[in-house]
CSV table of C-alpha atoms in Angstrom, one decimal:
chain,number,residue,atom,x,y,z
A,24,UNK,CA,26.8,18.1,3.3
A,25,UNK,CA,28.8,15.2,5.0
A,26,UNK,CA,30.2,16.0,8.4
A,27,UNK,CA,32.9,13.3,7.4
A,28,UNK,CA,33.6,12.8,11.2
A,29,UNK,CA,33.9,8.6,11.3
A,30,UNK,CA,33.5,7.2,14.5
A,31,UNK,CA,37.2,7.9,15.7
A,32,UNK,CA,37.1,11.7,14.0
A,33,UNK,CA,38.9,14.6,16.2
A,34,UNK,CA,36.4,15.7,18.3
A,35,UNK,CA,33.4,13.9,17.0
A,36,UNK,CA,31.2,11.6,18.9
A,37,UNK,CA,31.4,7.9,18.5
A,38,UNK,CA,29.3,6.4,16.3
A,39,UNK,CA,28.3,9.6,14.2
A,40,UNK,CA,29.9,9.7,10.6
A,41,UNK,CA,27.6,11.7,8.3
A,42,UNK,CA,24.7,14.4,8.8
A,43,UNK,CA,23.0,15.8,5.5
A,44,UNK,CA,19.2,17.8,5.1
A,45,UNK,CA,17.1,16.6,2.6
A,46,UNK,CA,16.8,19.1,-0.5
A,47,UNK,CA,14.1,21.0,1.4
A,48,UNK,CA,15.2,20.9,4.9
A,49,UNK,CA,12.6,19.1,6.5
A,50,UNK,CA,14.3,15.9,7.0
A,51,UNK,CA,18.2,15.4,8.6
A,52,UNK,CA,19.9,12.2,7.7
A,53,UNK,CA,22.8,10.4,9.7
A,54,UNK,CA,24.9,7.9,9.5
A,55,UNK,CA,26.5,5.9,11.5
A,56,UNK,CA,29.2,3.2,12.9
A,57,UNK,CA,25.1,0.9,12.9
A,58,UNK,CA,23.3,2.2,10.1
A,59,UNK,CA,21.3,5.4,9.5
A,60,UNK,CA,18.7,7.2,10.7
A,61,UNK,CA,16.1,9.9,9.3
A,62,UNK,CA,14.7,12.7,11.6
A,63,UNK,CA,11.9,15.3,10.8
A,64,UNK,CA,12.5,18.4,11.7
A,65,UNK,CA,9.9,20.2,11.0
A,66,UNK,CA,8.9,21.3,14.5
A,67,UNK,CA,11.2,23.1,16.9
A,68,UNK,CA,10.7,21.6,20.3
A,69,UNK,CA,10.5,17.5,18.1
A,70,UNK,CA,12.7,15.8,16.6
A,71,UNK,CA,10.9,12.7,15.3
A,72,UNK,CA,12.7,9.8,14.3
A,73,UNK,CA,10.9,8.8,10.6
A,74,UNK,CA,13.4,5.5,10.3
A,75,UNK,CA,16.0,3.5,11.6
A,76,UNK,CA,18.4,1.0,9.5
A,77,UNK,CA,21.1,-0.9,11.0
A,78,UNK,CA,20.8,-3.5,8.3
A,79,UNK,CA,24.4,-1.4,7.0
A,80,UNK,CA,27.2,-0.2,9.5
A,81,UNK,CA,29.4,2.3,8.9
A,82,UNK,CA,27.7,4.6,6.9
A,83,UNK,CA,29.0,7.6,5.9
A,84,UNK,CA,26.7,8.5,2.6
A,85,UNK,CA,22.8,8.9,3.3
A,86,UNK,CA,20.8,10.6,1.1
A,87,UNK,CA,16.8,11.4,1.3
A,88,UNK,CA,15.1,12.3,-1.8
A,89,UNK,CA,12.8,15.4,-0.2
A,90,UNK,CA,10.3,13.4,2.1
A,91,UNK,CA,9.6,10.3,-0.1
A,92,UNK,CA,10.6,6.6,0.5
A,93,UNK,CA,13.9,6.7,-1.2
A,94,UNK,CA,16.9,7.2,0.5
A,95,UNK,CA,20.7,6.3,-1.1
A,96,UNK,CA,23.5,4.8,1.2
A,97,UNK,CA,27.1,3.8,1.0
A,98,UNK,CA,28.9,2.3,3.5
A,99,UNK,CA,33.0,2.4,4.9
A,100,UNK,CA,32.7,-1.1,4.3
A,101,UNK,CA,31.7,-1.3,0.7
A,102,UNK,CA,32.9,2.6,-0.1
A,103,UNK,CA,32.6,1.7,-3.9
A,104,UNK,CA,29.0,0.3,-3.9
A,105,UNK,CA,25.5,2.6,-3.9
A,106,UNK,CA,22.4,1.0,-2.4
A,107,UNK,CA,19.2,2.8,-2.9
A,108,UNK,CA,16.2,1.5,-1.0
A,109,UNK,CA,12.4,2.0,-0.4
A,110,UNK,CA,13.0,2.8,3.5
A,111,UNK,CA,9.0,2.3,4.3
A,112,UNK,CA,8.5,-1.0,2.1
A,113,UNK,CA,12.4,-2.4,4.0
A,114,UNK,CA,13.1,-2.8,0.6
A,115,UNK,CA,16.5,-2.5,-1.6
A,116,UNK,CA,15.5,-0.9,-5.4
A,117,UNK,CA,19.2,-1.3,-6.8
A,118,UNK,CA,22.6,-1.0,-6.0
A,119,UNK,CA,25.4,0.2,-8.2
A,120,UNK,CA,29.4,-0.5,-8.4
A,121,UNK,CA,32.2,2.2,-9.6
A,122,UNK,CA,35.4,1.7,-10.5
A,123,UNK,CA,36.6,3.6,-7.3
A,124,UNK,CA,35.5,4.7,-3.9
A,125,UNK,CA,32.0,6.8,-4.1
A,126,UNK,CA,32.6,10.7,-2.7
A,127,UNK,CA,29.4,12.2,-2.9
A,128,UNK,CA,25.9,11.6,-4.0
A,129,UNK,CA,23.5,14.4,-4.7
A,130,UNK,CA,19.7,13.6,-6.7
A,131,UNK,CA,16.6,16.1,-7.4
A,132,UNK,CA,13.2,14.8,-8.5
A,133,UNK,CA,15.2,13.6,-12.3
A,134,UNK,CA,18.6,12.9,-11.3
A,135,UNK,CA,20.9,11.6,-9.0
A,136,UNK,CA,24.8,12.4,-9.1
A,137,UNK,CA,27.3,10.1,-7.8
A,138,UNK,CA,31.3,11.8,-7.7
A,139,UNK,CA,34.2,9.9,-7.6
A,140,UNK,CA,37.7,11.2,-7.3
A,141,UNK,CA,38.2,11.8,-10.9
A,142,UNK,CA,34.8,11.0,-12.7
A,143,UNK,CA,31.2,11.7,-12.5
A,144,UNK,CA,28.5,9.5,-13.1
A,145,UNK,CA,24.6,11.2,-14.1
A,146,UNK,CA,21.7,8.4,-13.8
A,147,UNK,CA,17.8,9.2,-14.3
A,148,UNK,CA,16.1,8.8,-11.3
A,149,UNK,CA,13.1,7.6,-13.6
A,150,UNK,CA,14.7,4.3,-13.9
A,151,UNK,CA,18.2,4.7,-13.0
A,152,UNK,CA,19.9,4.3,-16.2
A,153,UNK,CA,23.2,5.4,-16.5
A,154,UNK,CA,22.8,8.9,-18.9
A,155,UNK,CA,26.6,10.4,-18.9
A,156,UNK,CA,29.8,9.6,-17.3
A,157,UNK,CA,32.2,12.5,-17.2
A,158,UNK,CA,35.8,11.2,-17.2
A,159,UNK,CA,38.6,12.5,-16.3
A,160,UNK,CA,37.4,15.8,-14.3
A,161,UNK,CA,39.9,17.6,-12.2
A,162,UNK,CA,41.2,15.5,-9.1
A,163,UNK,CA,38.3,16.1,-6.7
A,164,UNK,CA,39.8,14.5,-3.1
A,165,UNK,CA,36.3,15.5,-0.7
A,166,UNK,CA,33.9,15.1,-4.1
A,167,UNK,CA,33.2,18.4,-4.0
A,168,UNK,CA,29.7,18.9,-6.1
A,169,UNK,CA,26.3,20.6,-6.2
A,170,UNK,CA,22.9,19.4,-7.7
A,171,UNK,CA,20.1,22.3,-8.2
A,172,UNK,CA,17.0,21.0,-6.3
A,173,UNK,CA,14.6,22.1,-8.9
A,174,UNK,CA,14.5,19.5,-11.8
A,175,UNK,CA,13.7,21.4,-14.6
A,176,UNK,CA,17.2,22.6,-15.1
A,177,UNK,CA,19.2,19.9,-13.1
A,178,UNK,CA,22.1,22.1,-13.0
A,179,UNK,CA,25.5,20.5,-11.8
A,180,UNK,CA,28.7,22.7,-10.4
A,181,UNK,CA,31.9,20.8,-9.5
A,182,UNK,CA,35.2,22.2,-9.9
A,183,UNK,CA,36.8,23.0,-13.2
A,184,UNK,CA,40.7,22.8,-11.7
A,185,UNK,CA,42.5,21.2,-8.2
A,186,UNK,CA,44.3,24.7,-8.1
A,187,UNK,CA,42.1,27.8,-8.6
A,188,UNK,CA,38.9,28.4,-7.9
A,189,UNK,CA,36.8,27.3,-11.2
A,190,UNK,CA,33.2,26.3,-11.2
A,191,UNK,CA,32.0,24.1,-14.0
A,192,UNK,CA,28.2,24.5,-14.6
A,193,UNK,CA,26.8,21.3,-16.5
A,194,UNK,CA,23.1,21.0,-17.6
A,195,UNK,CA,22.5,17.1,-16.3
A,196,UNK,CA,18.8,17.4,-17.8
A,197,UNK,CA,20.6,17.9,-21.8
A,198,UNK,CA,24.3,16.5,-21.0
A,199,UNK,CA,25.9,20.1,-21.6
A,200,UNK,CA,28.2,22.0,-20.4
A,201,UNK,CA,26.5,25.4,-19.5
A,202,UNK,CA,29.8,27.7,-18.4
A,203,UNK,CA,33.2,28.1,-16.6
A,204,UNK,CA,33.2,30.4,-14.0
A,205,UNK,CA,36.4,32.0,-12.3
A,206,UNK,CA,35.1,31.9,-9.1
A,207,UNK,CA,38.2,32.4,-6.7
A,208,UNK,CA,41.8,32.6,-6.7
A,209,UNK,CA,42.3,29.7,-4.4
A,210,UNK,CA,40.6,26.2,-4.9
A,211,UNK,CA,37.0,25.4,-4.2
A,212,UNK,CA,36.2,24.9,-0.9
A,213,UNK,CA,31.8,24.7,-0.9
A,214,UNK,CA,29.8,25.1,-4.1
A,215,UNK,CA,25.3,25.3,-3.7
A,216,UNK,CA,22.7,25.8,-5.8
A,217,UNK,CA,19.5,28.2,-4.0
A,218,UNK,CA,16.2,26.0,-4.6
A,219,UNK,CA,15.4,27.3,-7.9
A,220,UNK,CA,18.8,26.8,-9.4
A,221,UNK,CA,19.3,30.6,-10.5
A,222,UNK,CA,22.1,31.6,-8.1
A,223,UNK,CA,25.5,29.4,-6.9
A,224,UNK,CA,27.0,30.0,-3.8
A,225,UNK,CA,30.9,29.5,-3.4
A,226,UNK,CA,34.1,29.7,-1.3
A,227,UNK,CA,37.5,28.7,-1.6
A,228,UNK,CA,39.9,27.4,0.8
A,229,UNK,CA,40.7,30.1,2.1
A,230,UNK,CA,37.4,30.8,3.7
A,231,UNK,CA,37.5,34.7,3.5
A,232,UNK,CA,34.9,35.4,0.7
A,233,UNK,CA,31.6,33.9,-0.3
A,234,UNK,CA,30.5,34.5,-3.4
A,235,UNK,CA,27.1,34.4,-5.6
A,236,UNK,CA,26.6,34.1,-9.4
A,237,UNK,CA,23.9,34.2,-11.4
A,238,UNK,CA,22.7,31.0,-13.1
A,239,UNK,CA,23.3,30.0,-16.0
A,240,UNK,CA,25.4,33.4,-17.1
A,241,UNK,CA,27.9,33.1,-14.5
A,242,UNK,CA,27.7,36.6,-13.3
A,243,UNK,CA,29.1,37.7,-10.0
A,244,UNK,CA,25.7,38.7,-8.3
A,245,UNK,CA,27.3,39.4,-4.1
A,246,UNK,CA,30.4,39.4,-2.6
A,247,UNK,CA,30.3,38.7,1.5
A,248,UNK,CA,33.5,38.7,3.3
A,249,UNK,CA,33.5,36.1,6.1
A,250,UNK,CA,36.4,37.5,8.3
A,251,UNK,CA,39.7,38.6,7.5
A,252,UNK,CA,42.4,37.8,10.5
A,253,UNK,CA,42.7,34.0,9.5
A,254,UNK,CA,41.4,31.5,6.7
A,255,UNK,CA,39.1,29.0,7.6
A,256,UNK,CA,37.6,25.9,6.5
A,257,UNK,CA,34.3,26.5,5.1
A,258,UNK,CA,32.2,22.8,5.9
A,259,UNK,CA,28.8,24.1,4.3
A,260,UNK,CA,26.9,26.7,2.6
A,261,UNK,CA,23.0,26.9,2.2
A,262,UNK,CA,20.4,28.8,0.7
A,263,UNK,CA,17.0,29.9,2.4
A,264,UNK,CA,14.5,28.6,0.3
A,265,UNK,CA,14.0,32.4,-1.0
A,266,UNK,CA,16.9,32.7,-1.8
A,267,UNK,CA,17.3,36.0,0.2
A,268,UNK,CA,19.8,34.6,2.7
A,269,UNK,CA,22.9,32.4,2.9
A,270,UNK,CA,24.8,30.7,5.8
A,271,UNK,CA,27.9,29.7,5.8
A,272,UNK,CA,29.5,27.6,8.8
A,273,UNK,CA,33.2,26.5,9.1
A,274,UNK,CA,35.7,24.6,11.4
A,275,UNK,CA,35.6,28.0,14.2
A,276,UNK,CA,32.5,28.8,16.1
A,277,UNK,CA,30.6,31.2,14.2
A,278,UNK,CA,28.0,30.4,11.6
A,279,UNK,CA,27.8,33.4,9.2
A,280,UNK,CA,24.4,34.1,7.6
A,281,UNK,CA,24.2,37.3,4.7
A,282,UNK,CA,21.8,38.6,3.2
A,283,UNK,CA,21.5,39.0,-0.2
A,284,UNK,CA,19.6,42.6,-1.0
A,285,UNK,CA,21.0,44.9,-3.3
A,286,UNK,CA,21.8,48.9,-2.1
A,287,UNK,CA,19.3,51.2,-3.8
A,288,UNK,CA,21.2,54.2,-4.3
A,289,UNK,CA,18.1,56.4,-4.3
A,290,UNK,CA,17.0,55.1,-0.9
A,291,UNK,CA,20.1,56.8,0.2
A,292,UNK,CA,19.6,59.9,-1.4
A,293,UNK,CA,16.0,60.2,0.3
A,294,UNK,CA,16.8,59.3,3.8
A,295,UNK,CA,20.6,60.1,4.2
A,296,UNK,CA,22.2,58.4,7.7
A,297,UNK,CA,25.4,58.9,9.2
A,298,UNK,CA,25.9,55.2,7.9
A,299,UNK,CA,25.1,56.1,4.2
A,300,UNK,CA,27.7,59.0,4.0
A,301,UNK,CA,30.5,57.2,5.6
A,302,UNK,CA,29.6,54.4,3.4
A,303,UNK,CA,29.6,56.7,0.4
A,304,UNK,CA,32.7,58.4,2.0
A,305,UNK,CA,34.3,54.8,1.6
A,306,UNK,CA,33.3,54.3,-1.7
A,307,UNK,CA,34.8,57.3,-3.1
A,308,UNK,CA,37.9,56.6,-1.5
A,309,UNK,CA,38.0,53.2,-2.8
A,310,UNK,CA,38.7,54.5,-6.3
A,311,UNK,CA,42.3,55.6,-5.5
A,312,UNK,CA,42.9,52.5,-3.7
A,313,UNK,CA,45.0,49.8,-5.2
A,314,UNK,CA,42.3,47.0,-6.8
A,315,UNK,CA,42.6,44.3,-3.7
A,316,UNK,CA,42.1,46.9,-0.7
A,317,UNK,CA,39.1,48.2,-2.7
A,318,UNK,CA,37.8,45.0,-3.3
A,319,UNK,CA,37.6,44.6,0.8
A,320,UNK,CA,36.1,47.8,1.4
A,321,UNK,CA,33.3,46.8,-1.3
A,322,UNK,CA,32.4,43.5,0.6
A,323,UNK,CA,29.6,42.9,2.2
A,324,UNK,CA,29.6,41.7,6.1
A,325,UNK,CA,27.6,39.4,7.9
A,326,UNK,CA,24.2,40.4,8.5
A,327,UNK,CA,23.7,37.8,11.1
A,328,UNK,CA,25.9,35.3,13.3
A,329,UNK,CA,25.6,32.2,15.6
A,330,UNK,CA,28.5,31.6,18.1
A,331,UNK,CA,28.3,27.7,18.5
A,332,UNK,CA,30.2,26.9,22.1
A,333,UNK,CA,31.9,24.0,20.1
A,334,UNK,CA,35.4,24.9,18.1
A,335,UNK,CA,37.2,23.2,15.2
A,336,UNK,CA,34.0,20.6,14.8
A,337,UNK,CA,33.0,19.8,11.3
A,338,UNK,CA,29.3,20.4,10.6
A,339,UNK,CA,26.3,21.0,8.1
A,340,UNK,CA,24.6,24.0,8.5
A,341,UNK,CA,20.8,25.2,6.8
A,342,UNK,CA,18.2,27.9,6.8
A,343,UNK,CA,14.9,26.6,7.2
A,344,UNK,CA,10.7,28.1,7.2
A,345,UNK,CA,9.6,26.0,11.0
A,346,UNK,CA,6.5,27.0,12.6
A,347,UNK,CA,6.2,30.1,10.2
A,348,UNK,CA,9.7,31.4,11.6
A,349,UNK,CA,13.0,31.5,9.8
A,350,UNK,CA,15.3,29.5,11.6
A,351,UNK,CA,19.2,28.4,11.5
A,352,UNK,CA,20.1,24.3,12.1
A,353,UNK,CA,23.4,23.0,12.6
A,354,UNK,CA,23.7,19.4,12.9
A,355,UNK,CA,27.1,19.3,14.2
A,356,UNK,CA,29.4,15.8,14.9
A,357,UNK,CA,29.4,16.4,18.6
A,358,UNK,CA,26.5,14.6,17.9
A,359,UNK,CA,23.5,17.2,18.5
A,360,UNK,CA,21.0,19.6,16.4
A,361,UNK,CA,21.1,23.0,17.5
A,362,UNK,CA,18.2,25.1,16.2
A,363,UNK,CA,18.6,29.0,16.1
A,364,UNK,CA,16.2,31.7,15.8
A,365,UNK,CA,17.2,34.2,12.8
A,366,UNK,CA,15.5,37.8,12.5
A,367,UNK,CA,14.7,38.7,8.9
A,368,UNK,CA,14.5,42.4,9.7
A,369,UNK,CA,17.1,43.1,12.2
A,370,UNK,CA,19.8,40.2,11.9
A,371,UNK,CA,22.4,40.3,15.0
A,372,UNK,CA,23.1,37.7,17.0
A,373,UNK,CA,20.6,34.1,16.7
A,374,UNK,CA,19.5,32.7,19.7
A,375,UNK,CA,19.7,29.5,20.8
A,376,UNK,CA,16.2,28.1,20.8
A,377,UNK,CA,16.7,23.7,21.3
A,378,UNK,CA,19.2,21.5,21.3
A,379,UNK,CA,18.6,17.8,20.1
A,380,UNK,CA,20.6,14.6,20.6
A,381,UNK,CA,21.3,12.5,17.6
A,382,UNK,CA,22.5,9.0,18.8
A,383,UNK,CA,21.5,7.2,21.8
A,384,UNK,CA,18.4,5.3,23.2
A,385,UNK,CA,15.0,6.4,23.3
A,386,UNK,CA,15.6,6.9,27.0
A,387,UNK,CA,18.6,8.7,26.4
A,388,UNK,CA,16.5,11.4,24.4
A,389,UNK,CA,13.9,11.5,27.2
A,390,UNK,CA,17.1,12.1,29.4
A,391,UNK,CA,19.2,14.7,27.5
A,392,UNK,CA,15.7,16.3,25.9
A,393,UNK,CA,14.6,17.1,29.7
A,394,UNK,CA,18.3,18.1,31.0
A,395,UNK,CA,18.5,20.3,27.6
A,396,UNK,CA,15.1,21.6,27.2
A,397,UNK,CA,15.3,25.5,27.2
A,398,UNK,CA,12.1,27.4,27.1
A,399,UNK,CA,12.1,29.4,23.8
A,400,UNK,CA,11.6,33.8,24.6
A,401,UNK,CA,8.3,35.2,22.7
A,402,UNK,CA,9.1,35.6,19.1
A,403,UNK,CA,9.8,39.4,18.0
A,404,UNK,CA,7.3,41.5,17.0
A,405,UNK,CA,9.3,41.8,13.8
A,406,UNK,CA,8.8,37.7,13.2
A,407,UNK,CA,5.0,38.6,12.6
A,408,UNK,CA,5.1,39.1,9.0
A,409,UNK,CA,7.0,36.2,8.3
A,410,UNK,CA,5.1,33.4,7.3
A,411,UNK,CA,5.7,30.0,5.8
A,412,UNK,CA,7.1,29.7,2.6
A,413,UNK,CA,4.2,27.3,0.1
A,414,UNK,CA,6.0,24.1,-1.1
A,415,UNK,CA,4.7,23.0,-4.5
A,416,UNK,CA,1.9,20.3,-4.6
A,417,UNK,CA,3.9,17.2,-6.0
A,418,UNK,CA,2.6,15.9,-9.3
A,419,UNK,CA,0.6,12.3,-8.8
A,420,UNK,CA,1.9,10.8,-11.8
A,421,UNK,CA,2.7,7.8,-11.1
A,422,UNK,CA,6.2,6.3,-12.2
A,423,UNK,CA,7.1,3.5,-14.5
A,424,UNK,CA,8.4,0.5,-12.8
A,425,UNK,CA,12.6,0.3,-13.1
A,426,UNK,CA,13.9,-1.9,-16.2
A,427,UNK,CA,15.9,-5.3,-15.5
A,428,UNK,CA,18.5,-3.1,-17.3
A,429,UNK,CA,21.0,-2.2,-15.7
A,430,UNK,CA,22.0,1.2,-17.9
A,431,UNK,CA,24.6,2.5,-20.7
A,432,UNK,CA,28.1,1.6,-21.0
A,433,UNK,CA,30.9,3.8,-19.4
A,434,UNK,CA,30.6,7.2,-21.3
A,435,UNK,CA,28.0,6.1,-23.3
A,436,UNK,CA,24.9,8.5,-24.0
A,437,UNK,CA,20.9,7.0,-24.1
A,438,UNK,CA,19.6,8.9,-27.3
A,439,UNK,CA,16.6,9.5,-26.4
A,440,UNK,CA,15.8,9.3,-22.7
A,441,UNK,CA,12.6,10.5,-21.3
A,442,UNK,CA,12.3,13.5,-18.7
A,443,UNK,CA,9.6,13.2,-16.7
A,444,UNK,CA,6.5,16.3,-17.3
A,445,UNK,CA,6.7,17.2,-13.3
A,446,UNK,CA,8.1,16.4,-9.9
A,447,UNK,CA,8.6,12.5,-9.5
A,448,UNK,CA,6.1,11.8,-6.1
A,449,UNK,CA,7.6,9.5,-3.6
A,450,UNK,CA,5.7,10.0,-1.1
A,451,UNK,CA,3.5,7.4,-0.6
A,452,UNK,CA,4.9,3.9,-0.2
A,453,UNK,CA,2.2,2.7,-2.8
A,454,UNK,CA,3.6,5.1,-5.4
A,455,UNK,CA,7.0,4.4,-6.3
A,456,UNK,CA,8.9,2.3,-6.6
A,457,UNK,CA,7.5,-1.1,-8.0
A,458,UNK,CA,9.9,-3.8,-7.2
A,459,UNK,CA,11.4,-6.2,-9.4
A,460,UNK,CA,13.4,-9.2,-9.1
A,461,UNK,CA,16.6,-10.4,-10.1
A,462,UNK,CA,19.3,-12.9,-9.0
A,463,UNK,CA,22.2,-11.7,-11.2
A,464,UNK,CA,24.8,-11.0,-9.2
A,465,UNK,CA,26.7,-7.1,-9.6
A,466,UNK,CA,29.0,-6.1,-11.8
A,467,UNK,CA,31.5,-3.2,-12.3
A,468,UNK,CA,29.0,-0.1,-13.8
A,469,UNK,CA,26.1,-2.3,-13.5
A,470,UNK,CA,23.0,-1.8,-11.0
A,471,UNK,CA,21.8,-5.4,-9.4
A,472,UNK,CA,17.8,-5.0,-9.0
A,473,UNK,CA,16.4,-7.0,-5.9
């Protein structure tokens, strides 16, 4: 979900070095050469700033745990170390070392993942005990990972080789590996879990074809193909929080968002189209085809696109529920938010709705919000029976404080840990977490609680 632009990154701004949504896409984190910031984005035509650190430069990890206090960061200048703080209270709750430099973090409301080149390490959130270490995974150079937001299964997908495309699916709730699945010819390029953790996005290197499988079975559910005329580097991947449509952006201007629906074909049968017998037309002919050409006339194309007017920029793209309308952000490392209007009917071409700055003053927003304001057109008549998606009430139990101990040895297994019964609420600064103290100083796989 990184951008991984640092502040002297082809192309990039200075100063930006991360951009990542919160597991429900109504919070954008970035980091940068100062610190971090957090942003709502939960309205189209806002962008409220929720916090500001500068307390750690450079950094190029930040994390939000949905829209609670806790947020995890790692810094260029300590690449190895993991601070998680209470961002209302000011407050640090722990930090952890690793034996080498962090890659990724990922955390739902039970766990939080941190990847290193070659290893894996699984905490509960509850407390932040170490659970599981997995050693000696394939060599992983971008930590290349997925968490499932919904913790009741906790699913994990990182790749199962450095030179085909194969998806491990580990069960971080029981410490099990769930399946292997052959998911591409070339190595993994963007894994993602949809929100309930019952379908997996993926795409190699080459960038041609997206893929979806069926969690935990491993089945092949879709098959999109992206383009065809030249491989690509796909930067991101993300479910709507449906689950009926996935966008995919890259290092080239276009943003490709599919939609997963499955052809009925006794719709077909009862109102025939020009469309459907050329498609059936196509289909025939694809059985005396050799396998790979019938494979391409098989896959699905985009149903809708966004052409950014930046090219060969990394950024981090999601489908969000604003104002009851489904809409597309891209926080790209030119430094801006761009927020798109998608039609869930019709598809086509997204329009261009806002554009928000992410670094600068305050009166540098005033400034580029008024010389970038764009009046948004009426919504389509077809927008009318969308409506916002319900999020879940969070459960009000209330946490256990975190244990002076600093977790299990390298590898090592807790017998019986605890799970908590529902989601862990962060919410409110009185909640969670209560803060202990301690004046040991870290050590190597060892958490330091302030």
């Amino acid at each position: 979900m990184e951008t991984g632009e640092g502040a002297a990154g082809p192309g990039g701004v200075a100063g930006l070095i991360c951009a990542s949504f919160n597991q429900d896409t109504t919070s954008l984190a970035v980091g940068t050469k100062d610190g971090y910031k957090l942003f709502s984005v939960t309205a189209v035509d806002g962008l409220d700033l929720i916090h500001e650190s500068t307390e750690t430069p450079e950094v190029y990890i930040v994390e939000r745990l949905f829209s609670s206090s806790l947020v995890v960061v790692v810094s260029l200048s300590m690449p190895r170390r993991m601070n998680v703080y209470h961002f209302k209270k000011g407050t640090e709750i722990c930090n952890y070392s690793y034996s080498n430099n962090i890659l990724a973090v990922r955390l739902n409301r039970q766990r939080l993942i941190v990847c290193l080149e070659e290893s894996i390490y699984i905490h509960n959130i509850k407390d932040m005990k170490l659970l599981k270490t997995l050693l000696n995974t394939p060599p992983n150079p971008t930590g290349l990972c997925a968490l499932s937001t919904n913790h009741s299964n906790s699913y994990l997908a990182y790749p199962g080789s450095s030179t085909i495309g194969e998806i491990i699916v580990y069960d971080a709730n029981n410490l099990s590996t769930v399946t292997m699945i052959p998911a591409h010819d070339s190595p993994l390029a963007a894994v993602t879990f949809n929100s309930s953790g019952t379908k997996l996005g993926s795409a190699s290197e080459r960038g041609t074809v997206i893929r979806v499988f069926t969690i935990p079975e491993g089945q092949k559910l879709f098959e999109f193909r992206r383009g065809m005329k030249r491989y690509v580097n796909i930067s991101s991947l993300s479910f709507s929080a449906d689950a009926q449509f996935l966008c995919a952006s890259s290092n080239t201007e276009t943003v490709h968002i599919f939609k997963l629906e499955q052809h009925s074909p006794s719709c077909e049968e009862e109102s025939p189209t020009w469309s459907a017998y050329v498609g059936k037309m196509f289909s025939a002919a694809s059985n005396y085809l050799p396998a790979q050409v019938s494979d391409m006339m098989n896959q699905d194309r985009a149903f809708a696109t966004v052409r950014l007017n930046i090219f060969g920029q990394k950024n981090v793209c999601a489908l969000a529920t604003i104002q009851k309308l489904p809409r597309l952000l891209v926080a790209s490392s030119d430094g801006h938010l761009y927020i798109y209007n998608l039609d869930p009917q019709d598809g086509g071409e997204c329009m261009l709705v806002k554009k928000h700055r992410l670094l600068g003053s305050d009166q540098d927003w005033a400034e580029s919000e008024e010389s970038e304001s764009r009046v948004a057109p009426p919504a389509c008549q077809s927008y009318a029976a969308t409506v916002a998606i319900p999020t879940a009430v969070p459960s009000s139990t209330a946490l256990t404080g975190y244990s002076e101990d600093g977790g299990t040895k390298k590898g090592e297994l807790i017998p019986e840990h605890e799970f908590a019964a529902g989601p862990v609420c962060l919410d409110d600064e009185n909640e969670f977490p209560p803060i202990n103290s301690c004046r040991d100083g870290t050590r190597a796989g060892k958490a330091r609680w302030t």
